[in-house]
Short mmCIF file of C-alpha atoms and ligand atoms in Angstrom, two decimals:
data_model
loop_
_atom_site.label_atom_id
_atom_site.label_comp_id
_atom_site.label_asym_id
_atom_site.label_seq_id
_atom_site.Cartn_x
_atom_site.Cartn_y
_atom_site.Cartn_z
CA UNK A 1462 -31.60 19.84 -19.80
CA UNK A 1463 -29.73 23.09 -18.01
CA UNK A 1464 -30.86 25.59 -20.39
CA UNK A 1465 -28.78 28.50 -17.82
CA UNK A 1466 -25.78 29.69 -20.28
CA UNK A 1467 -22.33 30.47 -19.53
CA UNK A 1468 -22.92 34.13 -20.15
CA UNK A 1469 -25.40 34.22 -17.64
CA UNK A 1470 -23.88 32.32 -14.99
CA UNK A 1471 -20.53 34.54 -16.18
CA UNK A 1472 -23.17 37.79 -14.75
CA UNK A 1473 -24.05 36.52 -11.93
CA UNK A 1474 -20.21 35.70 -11.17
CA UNK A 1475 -19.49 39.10 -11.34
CA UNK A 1476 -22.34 40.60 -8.90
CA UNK A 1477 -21.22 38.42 -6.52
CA UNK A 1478 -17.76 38.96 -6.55
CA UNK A 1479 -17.62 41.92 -3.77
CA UNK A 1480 -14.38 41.94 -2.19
CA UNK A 1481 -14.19 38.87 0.32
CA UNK A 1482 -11.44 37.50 2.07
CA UNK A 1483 -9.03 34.54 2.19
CA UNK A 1484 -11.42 31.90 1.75
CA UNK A 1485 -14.24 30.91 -0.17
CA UNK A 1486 -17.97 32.65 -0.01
CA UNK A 1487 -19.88 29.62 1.42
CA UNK A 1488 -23.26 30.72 -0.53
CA UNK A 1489 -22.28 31.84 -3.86
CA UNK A 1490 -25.17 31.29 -6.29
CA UNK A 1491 -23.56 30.52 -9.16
CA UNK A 1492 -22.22 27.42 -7.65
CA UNK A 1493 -25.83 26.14 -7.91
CA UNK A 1494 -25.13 23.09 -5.51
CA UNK A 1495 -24.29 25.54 -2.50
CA UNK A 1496 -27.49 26.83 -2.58
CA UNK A 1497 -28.91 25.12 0.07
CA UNK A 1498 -25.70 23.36 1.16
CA UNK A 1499 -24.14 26.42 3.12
CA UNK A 1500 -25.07 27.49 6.61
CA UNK A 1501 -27.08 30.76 6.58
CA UNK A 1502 -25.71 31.66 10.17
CA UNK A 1503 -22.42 33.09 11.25
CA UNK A 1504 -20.24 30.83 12.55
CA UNK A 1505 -19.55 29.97 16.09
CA UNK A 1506 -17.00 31.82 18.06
CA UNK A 1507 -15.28 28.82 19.90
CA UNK A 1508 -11.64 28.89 22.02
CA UNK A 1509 -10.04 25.68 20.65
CA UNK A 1510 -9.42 22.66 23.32
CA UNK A 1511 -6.94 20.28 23.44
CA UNK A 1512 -8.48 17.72 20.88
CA UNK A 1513 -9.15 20.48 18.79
CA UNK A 1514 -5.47 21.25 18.24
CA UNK A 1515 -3.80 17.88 17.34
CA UNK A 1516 -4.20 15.65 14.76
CA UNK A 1517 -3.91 12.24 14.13
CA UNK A 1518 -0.47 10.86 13.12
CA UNK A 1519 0.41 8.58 10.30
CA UNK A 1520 3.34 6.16 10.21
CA UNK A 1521 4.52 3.35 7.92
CA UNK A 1522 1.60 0.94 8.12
CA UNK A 1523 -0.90 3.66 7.03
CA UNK A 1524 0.84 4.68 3.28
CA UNK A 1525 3.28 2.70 1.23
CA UNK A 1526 5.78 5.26 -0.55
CA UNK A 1527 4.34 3.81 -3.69
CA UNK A 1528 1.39 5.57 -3.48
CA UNK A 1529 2.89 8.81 -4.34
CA UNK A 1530 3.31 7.64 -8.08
CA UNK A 1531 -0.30 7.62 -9.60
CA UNK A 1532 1.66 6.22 -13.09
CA UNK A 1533 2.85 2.87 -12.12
CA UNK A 1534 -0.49 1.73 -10.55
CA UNK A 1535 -1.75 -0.46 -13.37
CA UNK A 1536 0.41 -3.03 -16.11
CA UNK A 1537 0.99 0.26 -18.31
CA UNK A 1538 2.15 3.90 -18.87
CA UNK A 1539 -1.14 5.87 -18.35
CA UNK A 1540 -1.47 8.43 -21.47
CA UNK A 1541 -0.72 12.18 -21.09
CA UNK A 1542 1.54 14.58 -20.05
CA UNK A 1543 3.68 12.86 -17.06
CA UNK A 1544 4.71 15.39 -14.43
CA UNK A 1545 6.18 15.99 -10.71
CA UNK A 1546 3.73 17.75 -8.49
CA UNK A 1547 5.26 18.89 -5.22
CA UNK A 1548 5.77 21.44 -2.59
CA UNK A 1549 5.59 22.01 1.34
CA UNK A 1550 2.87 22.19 3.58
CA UNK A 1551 3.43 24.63 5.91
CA UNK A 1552 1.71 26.67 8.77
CA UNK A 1553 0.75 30.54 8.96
CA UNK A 1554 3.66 30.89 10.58
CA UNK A 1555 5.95 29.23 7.99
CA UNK A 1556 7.07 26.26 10.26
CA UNK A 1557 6.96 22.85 7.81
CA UNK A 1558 4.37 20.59 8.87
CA UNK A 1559 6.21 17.10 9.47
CA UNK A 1560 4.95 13.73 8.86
CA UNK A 1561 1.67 14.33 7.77
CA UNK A 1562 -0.91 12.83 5.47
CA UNK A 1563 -1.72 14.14 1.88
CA UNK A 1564 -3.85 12.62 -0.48
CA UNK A 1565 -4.77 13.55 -3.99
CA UNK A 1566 -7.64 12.01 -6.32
CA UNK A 1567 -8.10 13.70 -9.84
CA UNK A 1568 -9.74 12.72 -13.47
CA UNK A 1569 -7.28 11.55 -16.11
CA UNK A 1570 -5.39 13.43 -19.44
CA UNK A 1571 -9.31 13.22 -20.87
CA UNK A 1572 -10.80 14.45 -17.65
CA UNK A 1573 -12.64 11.43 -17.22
CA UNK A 1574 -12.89 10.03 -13.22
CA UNK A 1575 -12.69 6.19 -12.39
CA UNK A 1576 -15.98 7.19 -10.26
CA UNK A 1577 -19.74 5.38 -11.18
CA UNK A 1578 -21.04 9.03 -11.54
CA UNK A 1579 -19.05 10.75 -13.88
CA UNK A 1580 -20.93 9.95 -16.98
CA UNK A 1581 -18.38 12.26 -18.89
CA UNK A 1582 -18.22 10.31 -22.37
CA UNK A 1583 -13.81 10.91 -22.53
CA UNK A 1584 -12.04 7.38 -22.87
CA UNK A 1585 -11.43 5.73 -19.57
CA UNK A 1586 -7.48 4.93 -19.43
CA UNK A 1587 -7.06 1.75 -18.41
CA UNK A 1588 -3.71 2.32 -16.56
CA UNK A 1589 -4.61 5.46 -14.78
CA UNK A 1590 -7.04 5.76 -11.68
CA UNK A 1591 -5.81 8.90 -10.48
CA UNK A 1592 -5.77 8.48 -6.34
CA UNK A 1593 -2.62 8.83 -5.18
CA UNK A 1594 -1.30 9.80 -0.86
CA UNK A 1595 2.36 10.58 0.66
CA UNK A 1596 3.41 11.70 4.07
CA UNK A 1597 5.27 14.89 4.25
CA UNK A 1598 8.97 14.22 5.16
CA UNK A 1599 10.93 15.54 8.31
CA UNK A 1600 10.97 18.75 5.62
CA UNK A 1601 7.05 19.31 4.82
CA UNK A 1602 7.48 18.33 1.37
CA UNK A 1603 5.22 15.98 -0.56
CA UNK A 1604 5.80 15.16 -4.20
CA UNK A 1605 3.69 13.06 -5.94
CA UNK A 1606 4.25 11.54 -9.79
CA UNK A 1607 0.56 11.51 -11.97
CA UNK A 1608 -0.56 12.46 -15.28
CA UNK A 1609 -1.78 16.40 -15.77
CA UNK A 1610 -5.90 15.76 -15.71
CA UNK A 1611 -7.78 17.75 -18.42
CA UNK A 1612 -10.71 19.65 -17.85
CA UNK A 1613 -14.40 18.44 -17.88
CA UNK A 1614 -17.59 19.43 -17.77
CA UNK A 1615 -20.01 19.11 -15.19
CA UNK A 1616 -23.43 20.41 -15.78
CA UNK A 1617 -23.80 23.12 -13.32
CA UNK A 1618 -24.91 25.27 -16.04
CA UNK A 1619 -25.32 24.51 -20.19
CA UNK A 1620 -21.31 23.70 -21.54
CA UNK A 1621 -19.81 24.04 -17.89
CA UNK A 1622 -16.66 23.04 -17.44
CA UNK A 1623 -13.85 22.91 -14.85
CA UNK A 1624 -10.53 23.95 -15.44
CA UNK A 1625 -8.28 20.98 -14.89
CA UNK A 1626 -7.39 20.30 -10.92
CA UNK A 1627 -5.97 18.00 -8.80
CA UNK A 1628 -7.97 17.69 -5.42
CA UNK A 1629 -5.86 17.99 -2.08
CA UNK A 1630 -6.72 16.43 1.46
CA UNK A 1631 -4.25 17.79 4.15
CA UNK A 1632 -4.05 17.24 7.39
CA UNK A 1633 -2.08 20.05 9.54
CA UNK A 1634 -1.16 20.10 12.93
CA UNK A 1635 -4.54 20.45 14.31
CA UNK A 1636 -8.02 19.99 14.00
CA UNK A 1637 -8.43 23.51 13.12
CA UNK A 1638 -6.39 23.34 10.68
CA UNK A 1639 -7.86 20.24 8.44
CA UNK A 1640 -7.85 21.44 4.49
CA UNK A 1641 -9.81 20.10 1.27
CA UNK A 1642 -9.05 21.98 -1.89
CA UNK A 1643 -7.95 21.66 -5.42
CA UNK A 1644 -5.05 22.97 -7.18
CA UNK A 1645 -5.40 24.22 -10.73
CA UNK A 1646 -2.39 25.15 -13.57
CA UNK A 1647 -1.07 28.08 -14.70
CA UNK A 1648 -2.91 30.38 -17.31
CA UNK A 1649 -6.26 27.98 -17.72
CA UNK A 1650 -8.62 29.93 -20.16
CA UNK A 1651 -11.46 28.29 -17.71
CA UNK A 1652 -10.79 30.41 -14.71
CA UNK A 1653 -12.89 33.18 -15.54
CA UNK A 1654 -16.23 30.74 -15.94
CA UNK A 1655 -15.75 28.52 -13.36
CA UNK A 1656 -17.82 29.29 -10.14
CA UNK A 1657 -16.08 27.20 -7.61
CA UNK A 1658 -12.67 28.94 -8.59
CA UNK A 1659 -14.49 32.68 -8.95
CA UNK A 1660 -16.21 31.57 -5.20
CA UNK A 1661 -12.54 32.84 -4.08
CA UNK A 1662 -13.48 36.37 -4.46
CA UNK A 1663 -10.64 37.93 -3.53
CA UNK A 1664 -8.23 37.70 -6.94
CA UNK A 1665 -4.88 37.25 -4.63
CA UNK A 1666 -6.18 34.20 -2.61
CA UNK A 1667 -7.50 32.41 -6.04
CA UNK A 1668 -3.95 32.97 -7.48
CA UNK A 1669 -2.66 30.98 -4.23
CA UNK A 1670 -4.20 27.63 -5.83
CA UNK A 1671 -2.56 27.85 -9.26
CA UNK A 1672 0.88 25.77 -8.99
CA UNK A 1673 3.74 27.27 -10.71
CA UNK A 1674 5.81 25.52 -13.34
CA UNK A 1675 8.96 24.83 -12.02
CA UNK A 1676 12.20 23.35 -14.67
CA UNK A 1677 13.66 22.73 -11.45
CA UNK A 1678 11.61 19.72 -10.46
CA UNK A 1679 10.61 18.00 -13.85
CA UNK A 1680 13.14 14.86 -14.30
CA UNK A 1681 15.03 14.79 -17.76
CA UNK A 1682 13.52 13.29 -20.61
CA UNK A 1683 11.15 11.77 -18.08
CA UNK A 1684 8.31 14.65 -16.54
CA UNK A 1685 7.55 17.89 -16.76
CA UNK A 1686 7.26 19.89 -12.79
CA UNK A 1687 4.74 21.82 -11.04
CA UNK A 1688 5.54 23.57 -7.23
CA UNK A 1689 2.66 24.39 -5.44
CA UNK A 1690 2.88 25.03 -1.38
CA UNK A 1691 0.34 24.82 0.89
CA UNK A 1692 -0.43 26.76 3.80
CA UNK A 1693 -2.69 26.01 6.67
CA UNK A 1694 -4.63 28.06 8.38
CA UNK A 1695 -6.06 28.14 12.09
CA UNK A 1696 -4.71 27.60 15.61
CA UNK A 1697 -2.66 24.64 16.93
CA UNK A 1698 -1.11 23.87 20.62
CA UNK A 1699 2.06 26.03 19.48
CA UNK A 1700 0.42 28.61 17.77
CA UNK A 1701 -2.74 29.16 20.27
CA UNK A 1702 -0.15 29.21 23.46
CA UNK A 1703 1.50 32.24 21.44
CA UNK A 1704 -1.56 34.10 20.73
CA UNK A 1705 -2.81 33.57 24.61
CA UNK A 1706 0.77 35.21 25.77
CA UNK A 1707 0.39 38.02 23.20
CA UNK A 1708 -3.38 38.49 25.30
CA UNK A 1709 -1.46 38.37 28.32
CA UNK A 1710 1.00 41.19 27.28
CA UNK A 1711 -1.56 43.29 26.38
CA UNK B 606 6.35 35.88 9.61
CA UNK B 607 2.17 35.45 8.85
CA UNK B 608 1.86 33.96 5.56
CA UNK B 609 -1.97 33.98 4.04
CA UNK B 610 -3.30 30.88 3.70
CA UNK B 611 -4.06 28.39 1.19
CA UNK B 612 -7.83 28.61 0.00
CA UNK B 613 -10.27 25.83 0.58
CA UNK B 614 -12.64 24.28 -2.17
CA UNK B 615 -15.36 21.99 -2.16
CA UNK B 616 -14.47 18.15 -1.87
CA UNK B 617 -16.51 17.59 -5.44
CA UNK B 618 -18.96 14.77 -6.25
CA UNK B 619 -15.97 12.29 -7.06
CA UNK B 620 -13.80 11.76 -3.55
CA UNK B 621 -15.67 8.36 -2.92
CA UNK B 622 -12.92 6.23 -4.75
CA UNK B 623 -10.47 8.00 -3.19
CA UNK B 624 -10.97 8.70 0.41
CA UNK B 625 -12.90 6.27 1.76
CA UNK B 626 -11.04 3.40 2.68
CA UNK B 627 -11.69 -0.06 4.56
CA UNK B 628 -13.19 0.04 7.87
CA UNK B 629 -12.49 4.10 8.21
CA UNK B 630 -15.37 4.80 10.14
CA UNK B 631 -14.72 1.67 12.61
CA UNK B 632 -12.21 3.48 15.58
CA UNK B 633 -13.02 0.04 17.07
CA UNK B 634 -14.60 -3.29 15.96
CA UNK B 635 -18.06 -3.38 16.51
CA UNK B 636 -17.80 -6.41 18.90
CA UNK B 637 -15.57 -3.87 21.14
CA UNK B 638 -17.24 -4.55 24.35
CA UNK B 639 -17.83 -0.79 24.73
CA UNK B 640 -18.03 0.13 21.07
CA UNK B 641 -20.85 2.97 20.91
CA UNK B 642 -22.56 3.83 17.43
CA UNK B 643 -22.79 7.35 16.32
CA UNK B 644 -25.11 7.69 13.24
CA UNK B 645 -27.28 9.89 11.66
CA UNK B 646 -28.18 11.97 8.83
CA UNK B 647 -26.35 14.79 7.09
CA UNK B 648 -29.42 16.94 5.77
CA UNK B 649 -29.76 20.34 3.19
CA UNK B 650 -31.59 23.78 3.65
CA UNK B 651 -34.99 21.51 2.13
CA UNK B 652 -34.18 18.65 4.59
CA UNK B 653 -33.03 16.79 1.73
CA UNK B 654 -30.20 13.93 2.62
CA UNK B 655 -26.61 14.83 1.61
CA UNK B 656 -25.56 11.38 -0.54
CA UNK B 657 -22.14 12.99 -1.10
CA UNK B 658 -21.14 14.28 2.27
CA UNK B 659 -17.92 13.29 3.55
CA UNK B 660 -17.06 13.44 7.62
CA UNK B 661 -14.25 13.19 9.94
CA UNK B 662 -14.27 12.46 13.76
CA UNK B 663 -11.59 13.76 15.89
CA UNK B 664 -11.80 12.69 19.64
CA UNK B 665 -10.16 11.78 23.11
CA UNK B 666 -10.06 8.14 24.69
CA UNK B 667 -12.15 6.86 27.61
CA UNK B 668 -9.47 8.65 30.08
CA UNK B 669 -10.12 12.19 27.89
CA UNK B 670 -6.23 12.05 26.72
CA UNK B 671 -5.11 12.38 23.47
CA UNK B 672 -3.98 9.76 21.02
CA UNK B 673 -0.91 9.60 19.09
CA UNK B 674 -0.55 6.22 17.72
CA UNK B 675 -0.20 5.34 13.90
CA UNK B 676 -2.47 3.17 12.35
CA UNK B 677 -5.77 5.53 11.32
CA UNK B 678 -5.54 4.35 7.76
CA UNK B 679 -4.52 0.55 8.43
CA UNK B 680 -7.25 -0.67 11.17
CA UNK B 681 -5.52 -3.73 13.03
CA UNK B 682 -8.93 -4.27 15.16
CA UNK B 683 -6.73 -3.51 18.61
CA UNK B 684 -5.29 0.38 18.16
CA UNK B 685 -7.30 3.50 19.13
CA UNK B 686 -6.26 6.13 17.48
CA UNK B 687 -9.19 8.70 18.05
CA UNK B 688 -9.67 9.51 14.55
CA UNK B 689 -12.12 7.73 11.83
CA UNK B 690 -13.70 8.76 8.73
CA UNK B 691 -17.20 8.51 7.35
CA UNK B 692 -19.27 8.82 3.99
CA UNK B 693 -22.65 9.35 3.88
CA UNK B 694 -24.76 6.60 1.79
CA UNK B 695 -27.36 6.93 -0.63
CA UNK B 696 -29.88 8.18 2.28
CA UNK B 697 -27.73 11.01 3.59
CA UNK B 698 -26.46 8.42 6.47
CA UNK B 699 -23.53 7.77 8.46
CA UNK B 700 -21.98 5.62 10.80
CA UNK B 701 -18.91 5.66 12.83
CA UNK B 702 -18.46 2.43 15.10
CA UNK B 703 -16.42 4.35 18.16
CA UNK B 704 -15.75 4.80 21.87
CA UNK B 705 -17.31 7.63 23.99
CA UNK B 706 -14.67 10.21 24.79
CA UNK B 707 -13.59 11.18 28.25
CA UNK B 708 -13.70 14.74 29.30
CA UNK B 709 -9.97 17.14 28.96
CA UNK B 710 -10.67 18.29 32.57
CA UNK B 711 -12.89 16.28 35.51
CA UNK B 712 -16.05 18.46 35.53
CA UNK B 713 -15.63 19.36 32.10
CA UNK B 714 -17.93 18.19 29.31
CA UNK B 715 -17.19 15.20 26.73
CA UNK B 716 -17.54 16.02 23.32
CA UNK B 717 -16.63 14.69 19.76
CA UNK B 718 -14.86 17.25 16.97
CA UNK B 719 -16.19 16.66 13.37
CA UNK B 720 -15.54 18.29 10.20
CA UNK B 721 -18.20 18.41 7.53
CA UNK B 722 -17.11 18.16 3.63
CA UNK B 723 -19.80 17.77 0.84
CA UNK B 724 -20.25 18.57 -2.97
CA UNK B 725 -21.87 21.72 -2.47
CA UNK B 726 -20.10 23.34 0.35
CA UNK B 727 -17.00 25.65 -0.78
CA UNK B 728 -14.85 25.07 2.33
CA UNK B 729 -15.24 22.58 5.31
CA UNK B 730 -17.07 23.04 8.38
CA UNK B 731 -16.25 22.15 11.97
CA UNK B 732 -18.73 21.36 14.88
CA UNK B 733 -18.79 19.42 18.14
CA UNK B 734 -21.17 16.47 18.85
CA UNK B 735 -21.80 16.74 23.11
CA UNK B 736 -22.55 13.18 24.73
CA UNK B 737 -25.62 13.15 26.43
CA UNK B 738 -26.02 12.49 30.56
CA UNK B 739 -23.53 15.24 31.71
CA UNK B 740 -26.07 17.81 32.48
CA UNK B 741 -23.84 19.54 35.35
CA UNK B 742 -20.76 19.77 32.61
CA UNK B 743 -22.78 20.63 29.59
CA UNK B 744 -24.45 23.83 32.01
CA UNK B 745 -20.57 24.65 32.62
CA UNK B 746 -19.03 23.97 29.09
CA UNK B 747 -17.77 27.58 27.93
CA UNK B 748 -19.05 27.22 24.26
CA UNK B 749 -22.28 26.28 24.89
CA UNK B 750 -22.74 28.84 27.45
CA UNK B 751 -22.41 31.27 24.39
CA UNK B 752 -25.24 30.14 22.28
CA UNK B 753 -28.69 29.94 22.58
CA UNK B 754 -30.89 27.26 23.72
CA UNK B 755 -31.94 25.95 20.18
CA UNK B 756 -28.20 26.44 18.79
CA UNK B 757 -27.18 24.50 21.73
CA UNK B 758 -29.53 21.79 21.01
CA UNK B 759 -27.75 21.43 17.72
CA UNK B 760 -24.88 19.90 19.18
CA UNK B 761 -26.39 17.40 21.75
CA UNK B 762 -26.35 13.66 20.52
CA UNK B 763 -29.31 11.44 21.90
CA UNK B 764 -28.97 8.27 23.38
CA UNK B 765 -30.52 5.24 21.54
CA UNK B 766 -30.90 1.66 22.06
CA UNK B 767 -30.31 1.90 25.99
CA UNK B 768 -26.93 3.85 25.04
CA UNK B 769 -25.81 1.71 22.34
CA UNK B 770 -26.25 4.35 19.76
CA UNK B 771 -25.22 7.76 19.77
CA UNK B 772 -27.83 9.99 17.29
CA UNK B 773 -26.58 13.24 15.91
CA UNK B 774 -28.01 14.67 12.77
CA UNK B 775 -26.27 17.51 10.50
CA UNK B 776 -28.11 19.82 9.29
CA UNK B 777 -26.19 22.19 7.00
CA UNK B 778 -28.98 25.01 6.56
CA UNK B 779 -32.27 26.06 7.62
CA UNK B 780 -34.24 25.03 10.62
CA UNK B 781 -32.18 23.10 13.16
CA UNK B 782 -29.13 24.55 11.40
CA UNK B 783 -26.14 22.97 12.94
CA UNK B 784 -24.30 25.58 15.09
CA UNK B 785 -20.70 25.62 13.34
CA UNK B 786 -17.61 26.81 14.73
CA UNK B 787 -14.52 28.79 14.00
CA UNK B 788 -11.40 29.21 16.17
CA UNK B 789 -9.77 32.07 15.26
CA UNK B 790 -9.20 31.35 11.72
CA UNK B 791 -8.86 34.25 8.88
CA UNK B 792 -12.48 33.55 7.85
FE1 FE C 877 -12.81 17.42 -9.80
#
């Protein structure tokens, strides 16, 4: 049994949460399973070629639009709160990314997965599985319809649990750009003791994974809405040209 | 306009049901008359297998262009589309069924793009996997001119099986530590 407590984990969250940037610190102890999962070297300097800023493209045979709705995968309504996710996925240069794939997974209202290893004792819901893709239209926007996932606890330390997430897969325009993450709700009391979220040091860029309730989007007496946009880092064929002429100029 | 980007986080323990799907890592049928197989292991800081490693292969045809055609996600056994998707088993290995790239540029060197996910690591990695037998363009090849020679070993597959197989091991930390790249991102 993890005998490590919250409070101690909660100590060494906040002596290793110097000032960082944009992403995630790749060894942050806390996050026990890093440990020896991280690269100890810096990495690679490398000028991106061709394959390197594409990606693949997805058309109608890959996703069926009915996909997107993660409640009407089974005979019944799943249980829990039924809401809209959506937003755009954009680049750094806030030009919609078009056509591309998204795909979600995430645990259910009792933050239970339909995966052999979570041995989380929460009911199972019979009509929820909680995988779900879309393509971004000619706009950038995805929207998918699920059930809000509750949190659950995961034995990185004694009573650790996550704040409730859904994970995101997105594919940009490029290689370079290529994105796993999860997106988390508005005012979670977990935040604070969670060391995958805290592994964000830098408060600004953590706050850029919370989605934002949004009346706009829920569907009357049907969902409740979340907006949460997504932007993509790193180089593709557009972008790189436009950094190589700025080199030029100078 | 520069707007700050979107955070990674780890892929979790849980993205088997939901990202593998059926015959991701074949980019060809195995009876492809050229099909190569790239395999290996995906390894820890202790040398441990990764069981919960997820990886993607991004790549060029024969002729070293690139593909755009649909049809990653719904295999019809005839369409290349240069991209494929693996999961690591229960012994930290992969296999992607696949077609040996072409170089970009004649003289240039032929190489695979991967990105690395696993429970465990906070934000994906990307690397390249070199084909072997292209000593000229591999002494050329601008990246690896850059590194040293055990960091360039890191990226060299090995022939197997008479050229059948591909070999090329990840090793996320420690000795043999993959060499990972960035290009130009924020981090
Ligand atoms: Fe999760």
């Amino acid at each position: 049994m993890n005998l490590i407590t919250q409070d101690e984990i909660s100590a060494e969250i906040a002596a290793a949460s110097t000032p960082g940037g944009p992403q995630p610190r790749l060894d942050f102890g806390p996050y026990r399973s890093s440990l020896l999962r991280h690269p100890t070297k810096d990495l690679r300097h490398a000028d991106p070629e061709t394959i390197e800023l594409v990606s693949p493209v997805f058309g109608p045979q890959d996703v069926d639009p009915l996909e997107a709705d993660l409640t009407i995968q089974h005979g019944g309504e799943p249980i829990g709160e039924r809401m809209v996710v959506t937003g755009r996925v954009l680049d750094g240069d806030g030009r919609p990314v078009p056509h591309q794939l998204v795909e979600v997974w995430q645990a259910n209202a009792a933050g239970r997965y339909i995966h052999q290893r979570d041995q989380h004792p929460a009911p199972i819901d019979p009509h929820f599985t909680g995988v779900g893709r879309c393509l971004t239209d000619a706009d950038g926007t995805y929207a998918f319809t699920t059930i809000k996932p509750g949190p659950y606890p995961w034995k990185n330390h004694r009573n650790a649990w996550r704040p409730a997430h859904i994970h995101f897969s997105v594919f940009g325009r490029a290689f370079t750009q290529r994105l796993v993450t999860q997106m988390y709700f508005p005012g979670d009391p977990l935040f604070a003791l969670d060391p995958i979220y805290q592994a964000i040091t830098d408060e600004a860029a953590r706050d850029r994974l919370v989605a934002t309730y949004d009346h706009e989007v829920t569907r009357p007496e049907w969902s409740t809405g979340y907006r949460w946009d997504i932007v993509l880092d790193g180089a593709d064929a557009v972008r790189f040209e436009a950094h190589l002429d700025e080199e030029d100029d100078a | 306009m520069s707007l700050p980007p979107t955070p990674g986080q780890t892929v979790g323990p849980f993205f088997g049901y939901a990202l593998p799907f059926e015959r991701d890592s074949e980019l060809v049928p195995a009876s492809h008359p050229r099909a190569v197989r790239l395999h290996g292991h995906v390894l820890d800081g202790a040398g441990d297998p990764v069981p919960d490693a997820l990886l993607e292969l991004w790549q060029l045809d024969e002729d070293g262009m690139v593909v755009q055609a649909h049809g990653s996600l719904h295999r019809d056994g005839y369409t290349f589309t240069g991209w494929g998707r693996a999961s690591t088993d229960r012994a930290g290995h992969y296999q992607l069924v696949t077609l040996r790239p072409g170089a970009e540029e004649p003289g240039g060197a032929a190489f695979f793009s991967l990105v690395v996910f696993a429970r465990g690591l906070l934000d994906r990695l990307h690397t390249r996997i070199y084909l072997p037998g292209q000593d000229d363009a591999l002494a050329a090849d601008p990246l690896l001119g850059t590194l040293d020679d055990r960091d360039r070993a890191t990226l060299l597959a090995h022939d197997e099986d008479g050229g059948a197989s591909l070999r090329f091991d990840v090793r996320l930390q420690g000795s043999g530590e993959t060499a990972f790249l960035r290009y130009g991102r924020s981090s």
